[in-house]
Amino acid sequence: MCYDATTKKYKELSMNEKVESVTVELRLDLLKDLDKLSLEIGKNRTVMVSEALNMYLAYQELSLQQKPIEDESNKPLTADEFFDDLDI
Protein backbone atom coordinates (compact mmCIF):
# COMPACT_ATOMS: atom_id res chain seq x y z
CA MET A 1 0.00 0.00 0.00
CA CYS A 2 1.12 3.54 -0.62
CA TYR A 3 -0.41 6.91 0.08
CA ASP A 4 -1.41 8.96 -2.95
CA ALA A 5 -1.21 12.62 -1.96
CA THR A 6 -3.21 13.62 -5.05
CA THR A 7 -6.28 11.56 -4.15
CA LYS A 8 -5.49 11.54 -0.42
CA LYS A 9 -6.12 7.79 -0.32
CA TYR A 10 -4.09 4.65 0.08
CA LYS A 11 -3.68 2.48 -2.99
CA GLU A 12 -2.03 -0.78 -3.91
CA LEU A 13 1.48 -0.57 -5.31
CA SER A 14 1.65 -1.53 -8.95
CA MET A 15 4.65 -3.03 -10.68
CA ASN A 16 3.72 -0.93 -13.73
CA GLU A 17 4.30 2.38 -11.97
CA LYS A 18 7.30 4.42 -13.00
CA VAL A 19 10.18 4.33 -10.58
CA GLU A 20 13.48 6.12 -10.34
CA SER A 21 16.59 5.06 -8.50
CA VAL A 22 17.87 7.31 -5.74
CA THR A 23 20.89 7.07 -3.52
CA VAL A 24 20.64 7.75 0.20
CA GLU A 25 23.12 7.47 3.01
CA LEU A 26 22.07 5.56 6.12
CA ARG A 27 23.81 5.04 9.42
CA LEU A 28 25.38 1.58 9.46
CA ASP A 29 23.30 0.46 12.45
CA LEU A 30 20.09 1.52 10.68
CA LEU A 31 21.11 -0.38 7.54
CA LYS A 32 21.84 -3.49 9.60
CA ASP A 33 18.41 -3.22 11.27
CA LEU A 34 16.78 -2.77 7.86
CA ASP A 35 18.54 -5.83 6.46
CA LYS A 36 17.70 -7.96 9.51
CA LEU A 37 14.01 -7.04 9.45
CA SER A 38 13.92 -7.41 5.68
CA LEU A 39 15.06 -11.02 5.97
CA GLU A 40 12.66 -11.73 8.85
CA ILE A 41 9.56 -10.54 7.01
CA GLY A 42 10.61 -11.43 3.47
CA LYS A 43 10.57 -7.99 1.90
CA ASN A 44 13.48 -6.39 0.11
CA ARG A 45 15.08 -3.09 1.10
CA THR A 46 13.37 -1.12 -1.65
CA VAL A 47 9.90 -2.24 -0.60
CA MET A 48 10.61 -1.61 3.08
CA VAL A 49 12.06 1.86 2.54
CA SER A 50 9.27 2.78 0.11
CA GLU A 51 6.58 1.68 2.56
CA ALA A 52 8.23 3.51 5.45
CA LEU A 53 8.62 6.69 3.42
CA ASN A 54 5.00 6.52 2.26
CA MET A 55 3.81 6.18 5.85
CA TYR A 56 6.00 9.04 7.00
CA LEU A 57 4.87 11.35 4.19
CA ALA A 58 1.20 10.52 4.79
CA TYR A 59 1.65 11.17 8.50
CA GLN A 60 3.36 14.51 7.83
CA GLU A 61 0.57 15.58 5.49
CA LEU A 62 -2.13 14.63 7.99
CA SER A 63 -0.21 16.37 10.76
CA LEU A 64 -0.02 19.59 8.76
CA GLN A 65 -3.73 19.42 7.89
CA GLN A 66 -4.71 19.12 11.55
CA LYS A 67 -2.86 22.24 12.67
CA PRO A 68 -4.89 25.44 12.97
CA ILE A 69 -4.36 27.92 10.13
CA GLU A 70 -3.09 30.57 12.54
CA ASP A 71 -0.44 28.15 13.80
CA GLU A 72 2.80 29.31 12.21
CA SER A 73 4.73 26.16 13.10
CA ASN A 74 3.95 24.37 9.83
CA LYS A 75 7.37 22.78 9.93
CA PRO A 76 7.74 19.08 9.23
CA LEU A 77 8.26 16.91 12.29
CA THR A 78 11.65 15.48 13.05
CA ALA A 79 11.92 11.69 13.03
CA ASP A 80 12.04 11.74 16.85
CA GLU A 81 8.84 13.82 17.02
CA PHE A 82 7.20 11.47 14.52
CA PHE A 83 7.95 8.37 16.60
CA ASP A 84 7.09 10.16 19.85
CA ASP A 85 3.70 10.97 18.36
CA LEU A 86 3.21 7.29 17.52
CA ASP A 87 4.35 6.25 21.00
CA ILE A 88 7.01 3.97 19.49
mmCIF file of C-alpha atoms in Angstrom:
data_model
loop_
_atom_site.group_PDB
_atom_site.id
_atom_site.type_symbol
_atom_site.label_atom_id
_atom_site.label_comp_id
_atom_site.label_asym_id
_atom_site.label_seq_id
_atom_site.Cartn_x
_atom_site.Cartn_y
_atom_site.Cartn_z
ATOM 1 C CA MET A 1 0.000 0.000 0.000
ATOM 2 C CA CYS A 2 1.118 3.539 -0.620
ATOM 3 C CA TYR A 3 -0.411 6.915 0.082
ATOM 4 C CA ASP A 4 -1.409 8.958 -2.950
ATOM 5 C CA ALA A 5 -1.212 12.623 -1.962
ATOM 6 C CA THR A 6 -3.213 13.620 -5.052
ATOM 7 C CA THR A 7 -6.282 11.559 -4.154
ATOM 8 C CA LYS A 8 -5.489 11.542 -0.417
ATOM 9 C CA LYS A 9 -6.122 7.792 -0.321
ATOM 10 C CA TYR A 10 -4.088 4.653 0.078
ATOM 11 C CA LYS A 11 -3.679 2.479 -2.990
ATOM 12 C CA GLU A 12 -2.025 -0.782 -3.911
ATOM 13 C CA LEU A 13 1.485 -0.571 -5.308
ATOM 14 C CA SER A 14 1.655 -1.533 -8.949
ATOM 15 C CA MET A 15 4.655 -3.034 -10.680
ATOM 16 C CA ASN A 16 3.721 -0.929 -13.731
ATOM 17 C CA GLU A 17 4.303 2.382 -11.965
ATOM 18 C CA LYS A 18 7.296 4.423 -13.000
ATOM 19 C CA VAL A 19 10.177 4.334 -10.581
ATOM 20 C CA GLU A 20 13.476 6.119 -10.336
ATOM 21 C CA SER A 21 16.586 5.058 -8.497
ATOM 22 C CA VAL A 22 17.874 7.311 -5.738
ATOM 23 C CA THR A 23 20.892 7.066 -3.519
ATOM 24 C CA VAL A 24 20.638 7.745 0.198
ATOM 25 C CA GLU A 25 23.124 7.471 3.015
ATOM 26 C CA LEU A 26 22.073 5.564 6.122
ATOM 27 C CA ARG A 27 23.815 5.037 9.416
ATOM 28 C CA LEU A 28 25.377 1.578 9.465
ATOM 29 C CA ASP A 29 23.297 0.457 12.455
ATOM 30 C CA LEU A 30 20.090 1.515 10.683
ATOM 31 C CA LEU A 31 21.105 -0.377 7.538
ATOM 32 C CA LYS A 32 21.836 -3.486 9.599
ATOM 33 C CA ASP A 33 18.415 -3.218 11.266
ATOM 34 C CA LEU A 34 16.779 -2.773 7.861
ATOM 35 C CA ASP A 35 18.538 -5.834 6.457
ATOM 36 C CA LYS A 36 17.702 -7.960 9.508
ATOM 37 C CA LEU A 37 14.012 -7.042 9.446
ATOM 38 C CA SER A 38 13.925 -7.406 5.676
ATOM 39 C CA LEU A 39 15.063 -11.019 5.975
ATOM 40 C CA GLU A 40 12.664 -11.730 8.849
ATOM 41 C CA ILE A 41 9.560 -10.544 7.008
ATOM 42 C CA GLY A 42 10.613 -11.432 3.473
ATOM 43 C CA LYS A 43 10.566 -7.987 1.899
ATOM 44 C CA ASN A 44 13.483 -6.395 0.112
ATOM 45 C CA ARG A 45 15.083 -3.086 1.103
ATOM 46 C CA THR A 46 13.371 -1.121 -1.648
ATOM 47 C CA VAL A 47 9.902 -2.237 -0.597
ATOM 48 C CA MET A 48 10.610 -1.613 3.083
ATOM 49 C CA VAL A 49 12.063 1.861 2.539
ATOM 50 C CA SER A 50 9.267 2.784 0.108
ATOM 51 C CA GLU A 51 6.582 1.680 2.560
ATOM 52 C CA ALA A 52 8.234 3.510 5.447
ATOM 53 C CA LEU A 53 8.622 6.687 3.420
ATOM 54 C CA ASN A 54 5.004 6.515 2.256
ATOM 55 C CA MET A 55 3.808 6.175 5.850
ATOM 56 C CA TYR A 56 6.002 9.041 7.002
ATOM 57 C CA LEU A 57 4.868 11.352 4.187
ATOM 58 C CA ALA A 58 1.205 10.522 4.787
ATOM 59 C CA TYR A 59 1.646 11.174 8.500
ATOM 60 C CA GLN A 60 3.357 14.514 7.830
ATOM 61 C CA GLU A 61 0.566 15.582 5.488
ATOM 62 C CA LEU A 62 -2.131 14.631 7.995
ATOM 63 C CA SER A 63 -0.209 16.370 10.759
ATOM 64 C CA LEU A 64 -0.021 19.591 8.761
ATOM 65 C CA GLN A 65 -3.734 19.419 7.888
ATOM 66 C CA GLN A 66 -4.705 19.117 11.548
ATOM 67 C CA LYS A 67 -2.863 22.244 12.670
ATOM 68 C CA PRO A 68 -4.893 25.444 12.970
ATOM 69 C CA ILE A 69 -4.364 27.919 10.135
ATOM 70 C CA GLU A 70 -3.086 30.572 12.540
ATOM 71 C CA ASP A 71 -0.437 28.148 13.800
ATOM 72 C CA GLU A 72 2.801 29.309 12.212
ATOM 73 C CA SER A 73 4.728 26.158 13.095
ATOM 74 C CA ASN A 74 3.952 24.367 9.830
ATOM 75 C CA LYS A 75 7.370 22.783 9.934
ATOM 76 C CA PRO A 76 7.744 19.084 9.228
ATOM 77 C CA LEU A 77 8.264 16.909 12.285
ATOM 78 C CA THR A 78 11.651 15.479 13.046
ATOM 79 C CA ALA A 79 11.920 11.690 13.030
ATOM 80 C CA ASP A 80 12.041 11.741 16.850
ATOM 81 C CA GLU A 81 8.839 13.819 17.025
ATOM 82 C CA PHE A 82 7.202 11.469 14.521
ATOM 83 C CA PHE A 83 7.954 8.373 16.605
ATOM 84 C CA ASP A 84 7.093 10.160 19.848
ATOM 85 C CA ASP A 85 3.696 10.973 18.357
ATOM 86 C CA LEU A 86 3.213 7.292 17.516
ATOM 87 C CA ASP A 87 4.349 6.254 20.998
ATOM 88 C CA ILE A 88 7.008 3.974 19.495
#
